[in-house]
Amino acid sequence: MTDNAYPKLAGGAPDLPALELEVLDYWSRDDTFRASIARRDGAPEYVFYDGPPFANGLPHYGHLLTGYVKDIVPRYRTMRGYKVERRFGWDTHGLPAELEVERQLGITDKSQIEAMGIAAFNDACRASVLRYTDEWQAYVTRQARWVDFDNDYKTLDLAYMESVIWAFKQLWDKGLAYEGYRVLPYCWRDETPLSNHELRMDDDVYQSRQDPAVTVGFKVVGGQPDNGLDGAYLLVWTTTPWTLPSNLAVAVSPDITYVQVQAGDRRFVLAEARLAAYARELGEEPVVLGTYRGAELLGTRYLPPFAYFMDWPNAFQVLAGDFVTTDDGTGIVHMAPAYGEDDMVVAEAVGIAPVTPVDSKGRFDVTVADYQGQHVFDANAQIVRDLKTQSGPAAVNGPVLIRHETYEHPYPHCWRCRNPLIYRSVSSWFVRVTDFRDRMVELNQQITWYPEHVKDGQFGKWLQGARDWSISRNRYWGTPIPVWKSDDPAYPRIDVYGSLDELERDFGVRPANLHRPYIDELTRPNPDDPTGRSTMRRIPDVLDVWFDSGSMPYAQVHYPFENLDWFQGHYPGDFIVEYIGQTRGWFYTLHVLATALFDRPAFKTCVAHGIVLGFDGQKMSKSLRNYPDVTEVFDRDGSDAMRWFLMASPILRGGNLIVTEQGIRDGVRQVLLPLWNTYSFLALYAPKVGTWRVDSVHVLDRYILAKLAVLRDDLSESMEVYDIPGACEHLRQFTEALTNWYVRRSRSRFWAEDADAIDTLHTVLEVTTRLAAPLLPLITEIIWRGLTRERSVHLTDWPAPDLLPSDADLVAAMDQVRDVCSAASSLRKAKKLRVRLPLPKLIVAVENPQLLRPFVDLIGDELNVKQVELTDAIDTYGRFELTVNARVAGPRLGKDVQAAIKAVKAGDGVINPDGTLLAGPAVPARASTPGWWPPTRSPPRRCPTAPGWSFWMAPSLPNSKPRAGPKIASANCKSCVSRPGWTFPTASGW
């Protein structure tokens, strides 16, 4: 390339992946990313928190999607003058890492880990996660994401872990951490409890499962003398027969009406409202022997179905439970306090301690000898058989099985190993979230959410019902809970440590590694034991991995041991982004710890995007192979193509997205190739490099420059509110105007080497590449460097508002000219009239013909029409009809869609000045971004409509039928309104 010419480009379609690799290589050699940070030294900082991914496997489309957003926003903010550090992080602890190592080593049981040694197992976990970090770096680099890997943080680092134990100590000192005995979701495969929020992260945690459901009668032995219940059977229904050996009570609602009925030679008690449900077993019209309010049944004694715990104090009586309903079952609830949250609360209130005959692996122990060693799910079948035959352990107390059925229901599964969970009483450490739950709700109001409905919807409602957080895990690879207890209950003592200094002070050794088993080796005599025989030993539990990641804002900089001033100036963060499930994961734990420790939100703005699905609409699965291979897409289409496909979709507004190869290729066709071809066209026909100029008087030059000024404003507005799909749509529309209108209508000027045209296109491409740089960082780098010969488009500033001339009237007029030409061309195509065939006349009916009058020659030339007639007599040539697109409107309007349909049919619609339709009585909220209805409003009836409400008539089409027009909306808007109602009079002559 000479100094006075554009680069010579190869003919034919560009090899975009190859060009991208050249850019990536250039960035590596030039250290462009570091330069982009350094040039903003001293500038205001924009604080971005990069949520750490689990380093237990390779990135998938969900990671790539989030990663693109994490790249676009910092690039944009950097161009706007901010300094944006982008420190990468790794979530290295917990079950994700442990299960990967178990898979590698063929481990299926915790006992195998104990046998090989905790040290060896944890060494394998460390090696595994560090191996994946290298592979992740290659993927992240290929997607053109700029991050600081050199100063990354890892949750396994000693400094990070010290900040985490500091956080725990702070909670303990504030009375917000405690040890309790609770019923929790429990994974018998991994032998550890889970927290409730982990059951709500992903839709597939609850999977459809078939379980045996039984209705069993427990014989009353202690009825009140005058109620006639002695010898009757209390009917209970359960979908967990395996919990029946642990039954200690039953619950009724004091306000429900219960009946005693005769069925054969037995009497049964159940809720009156449930009689019809048991007509097959009890008869269509059973004899009612007595009617009781639930309160009258309280204290009634019965024989349990199994006799394992007959002498258990206070057990086997009817208790009151506010959770009892008549929606299903019998209205009487079987309670096994060790395996039900509500059961435990009610039983504890009357002094019934739980029995726990199920071990950590989910198997019955010796206390239930008949089922000893059986897994609880496997034991269901034998328990049902014993109940049915009243044999074995069921023979003693004579329970009556009146129904056995298969019950299909959503059932929770472990989010990591995917096995069905059980609920089990365990000792665990908790954060006392309920103490500051209301404050979390208040602080949430200071956070800006996209989509906005997440604030008071999915996240806000979760906060309102937040429970105490179980943070201990009975595992190995994680941050240790820094609690030491006396090993002699006669001399109780608890010590909690929050720093290496505190540990060194009491144990005389400064730990170089806080992981197990090394931290477990720190012991000392119990200072409260005058005999000197008891020892302070650490409890074996490690912290929930979500406690690690929720500590990221301060732990990444080793706060409070270092960087106190830095942290105070960088907290809360300005921006975070992850998928919507993190409202129960990282977003939630960040908010819990921020509220508890600092009484502040952890972040100011949060984007919660939807879920990426395979091409079959199901969750992506390696076994199903229902998604394109990431590497193949990079190699075939390039990273910018994938970035555009993901970023231009509705997924960033909370919807889900099906990944298809065609969808990715459409991005190449719609934007990447048009941009490249425009640059190639300029390089081919310009005799020398163009000059920055905005003073051309040619109407097309003036139009495209003014249109570019609009693009600058629209992109700025969209990016400021994190509406990346809206920004993509603005860029796509401008690219369409640039390539299919300006360049095509100006070709003859370029062939003639017209300086105004060349300089204008040079200027337009220079500004466009800057505006598009965050969205398409690779192709814009190539084009911009070819145009300017400067270092990088990513080292430039965002175009200023006054950089380009504005002309709103010209843009409006020329856009309507383009619409006229598009509609008329569709008429030609519908009648198979080729463009080369001259037509005598085109009548354009619009509200303001004067707007188009200066352009009648241009319209005629574009359409090959000899005469263009403008008129405002719209009613003479046709009528305009609206219909509601129910398929699109339904999900948006919900139950109001029928009212909107009726209103439109009745003509009860008002077209507003901003181009929206108000149909029906509802008062619409105002859209915050033109052309985009953020999915954050309560259902609007007002929807974007066609620009200008003008239409164009071709009166010489014989016997024409109504022509179905296009949907009225931009691609990302999915408007609720379409326009099928164009009607044309008949005429002759064409």
PDB file of C-alpha atoms in Angstrom, residues 181-200 338-342 360 411-415 419-428 468-474:
ATOM      1  CA  TYR A 181     -29.822 -28.327  62.618  1.00  0.00           C
ATOM      2  CA  ARG A 182     -32.199 -28.019  59.691  1.00  0.00           C
ATOM      3  CA  VAL A 183     -33.866 -29.999  56.980  1.00  0.00           C
ATOM      4  CA  LEU A 184     -32.080 -29.095  53.755  1.00  0.00           C
ATOM      5  CA  PRO A 185     -31.907 -30.298  50.161  1.00  0.00           C
ATOM      6  CA  TYR A 186     -29.340 -33.061  50.340  1.00  0.00           C
ATOM      7  CA  CYS A 187     -27.317 -34.794  47.636  1.00  0.00           C
ATOM      8  CA  TRP A 188     -26.678 -38.402  48.691  1.00  0.00           C
ATOM      9  CA  ARG A 189     -24.330 -38.895  45.731  1.00  0.00           C
ATOM     10  CA  ASP A 190     -22.038 -36.040  46.797  1.00  0.00           C
ATOM     11  CA  GLU A 191     -22.903 -36.477  50.495  1.00  0.00           C
ATOM     12  CA  THR A 192     -23.474 -32.812  51.183  1.00  0.00           C
ATOM     13  CA  PRO A 193     -26.360 -30.427  51.780  1.00  0.00           C
ATOM     14  CA  LEU A 194     -27.252 -27.717  49.279  1.00  0.00           C
ATOM     15  CA  SER A 195     -28.795 -24.308  49.789  1.00  0.00           C
ATOM     16  CA  ASN A 196     -32.327 -23.513  48.706  1.00  0.00           C
ATOM     17  CA  HIS A 197     -31.204 -20.946  46.134  1.00  0.00           C
ATOM     18  CA  GLU A 198     -29.258 -23.648  44.285  1.00  0.00           C
ATOM     19  CA  LEU A 199     -32.561 -25.410  43.563  1.00  0.00           C
ATOM     20  CA  ARG A 200     -33.910 -22.350  41.736  1.00  0.00           C
ATOM     21  CA  ALA A 338     -35.968 -35.429  59.832  1.00  0.00           C
ATOM     22  CA  TYR A 339     -37.068 -35.233  56.196  1.00  0.00           C
ATOM     23  CA  GLY A 340     -39.420 -32.269  55.927  1.00  0.00           C
ATOM     24  CA  GLU A 341     -38.875 -28.583  56.713  1.00  0.00           C
ATOM     25  CA  ASP A 342     -42.435 -27.945  57.889  1.00  0.00           C
ATOM     26  CA  SER A 360     -25.090 -39.768  54.437  1.00  0.00           C
ATOM     27  CA  TYR A 411     -38.667 -33.165  41.506  1.00  0.00           C
ATOM     28  CA  PRO A 412     -35.416 -31.392  42.481  1.00  0.00           C
ATOM     29  CA  HIS A 413     -32.124 -32.782  41.237  1.00  0.00           C
ATOM     30  CA  CYS A 414     -28.566 -31.883  42.131  1.00  0.00           C
ATOM     31  CA  TRP A 415     -27.463 -29.004  39.896  1.00  0.00           C
ATOM     32  CA  ASN A 419     -29.111 -37.149  40.777  1.00  0.00           C
ATOM     33  CA  PRO A 420     -32.478 -36.759  42.531  1.00  0.00           C
ATOM     34  CA  LEU A 421     -32.128 -35.072  45.901  1.00  0.00           C
ATOM     35  CA  ILE A 422     -33.701 -35.932  49.192  1.00  0.00           C
ATOM     36  CA  TYR A 423     -34.557 -33.614  52.058  1.00  0.00           C
ATOM     37  CA  ARG A 424     -32.627 -34.552  55.179  1.00  0.00           C
ATOM     38  CA  SER A 425     -31.941 -33.022  58.559  1.00  0.00           C
ATOM     39  CA  VAL A 426     -28.288 -32.106  58.882  1.00  0.00           C
ATOM     40  CA  SER A 427     -26.083 -29.899  60.974  1.00  0.00           C
ATOM     41  CA  SER A 428     -25.015 -26.914  58.894  1.00  0.00           C
ATOM     42  CA  ASP A 468     -31.198 -18.343  55.920  1.00  0.00           C
ATOM     43  CA  TRP A 469     -28.390 -19.488  53.653  1.00  0.00           C
ATOM     44  CA  SER A 470     -26.746 -22.853  54.309  1.00  0.00           C
ATOM     45  CA  ILE A 471     -23.071 -22.173  53.596  1.00  0.00           C
ATOM     46  CA  SER A 472     -21.309 -25.346  54.812  1.00  0.00           C
ATOM     47  CA  ARG A 473     -20.485 -28.283  52.583  1.00  0.00           C
ATOM     48  CA  ASN A 474     -19.269 -31.700  53.721  1.00  0.00           C
TER      49      ASN A 474
END
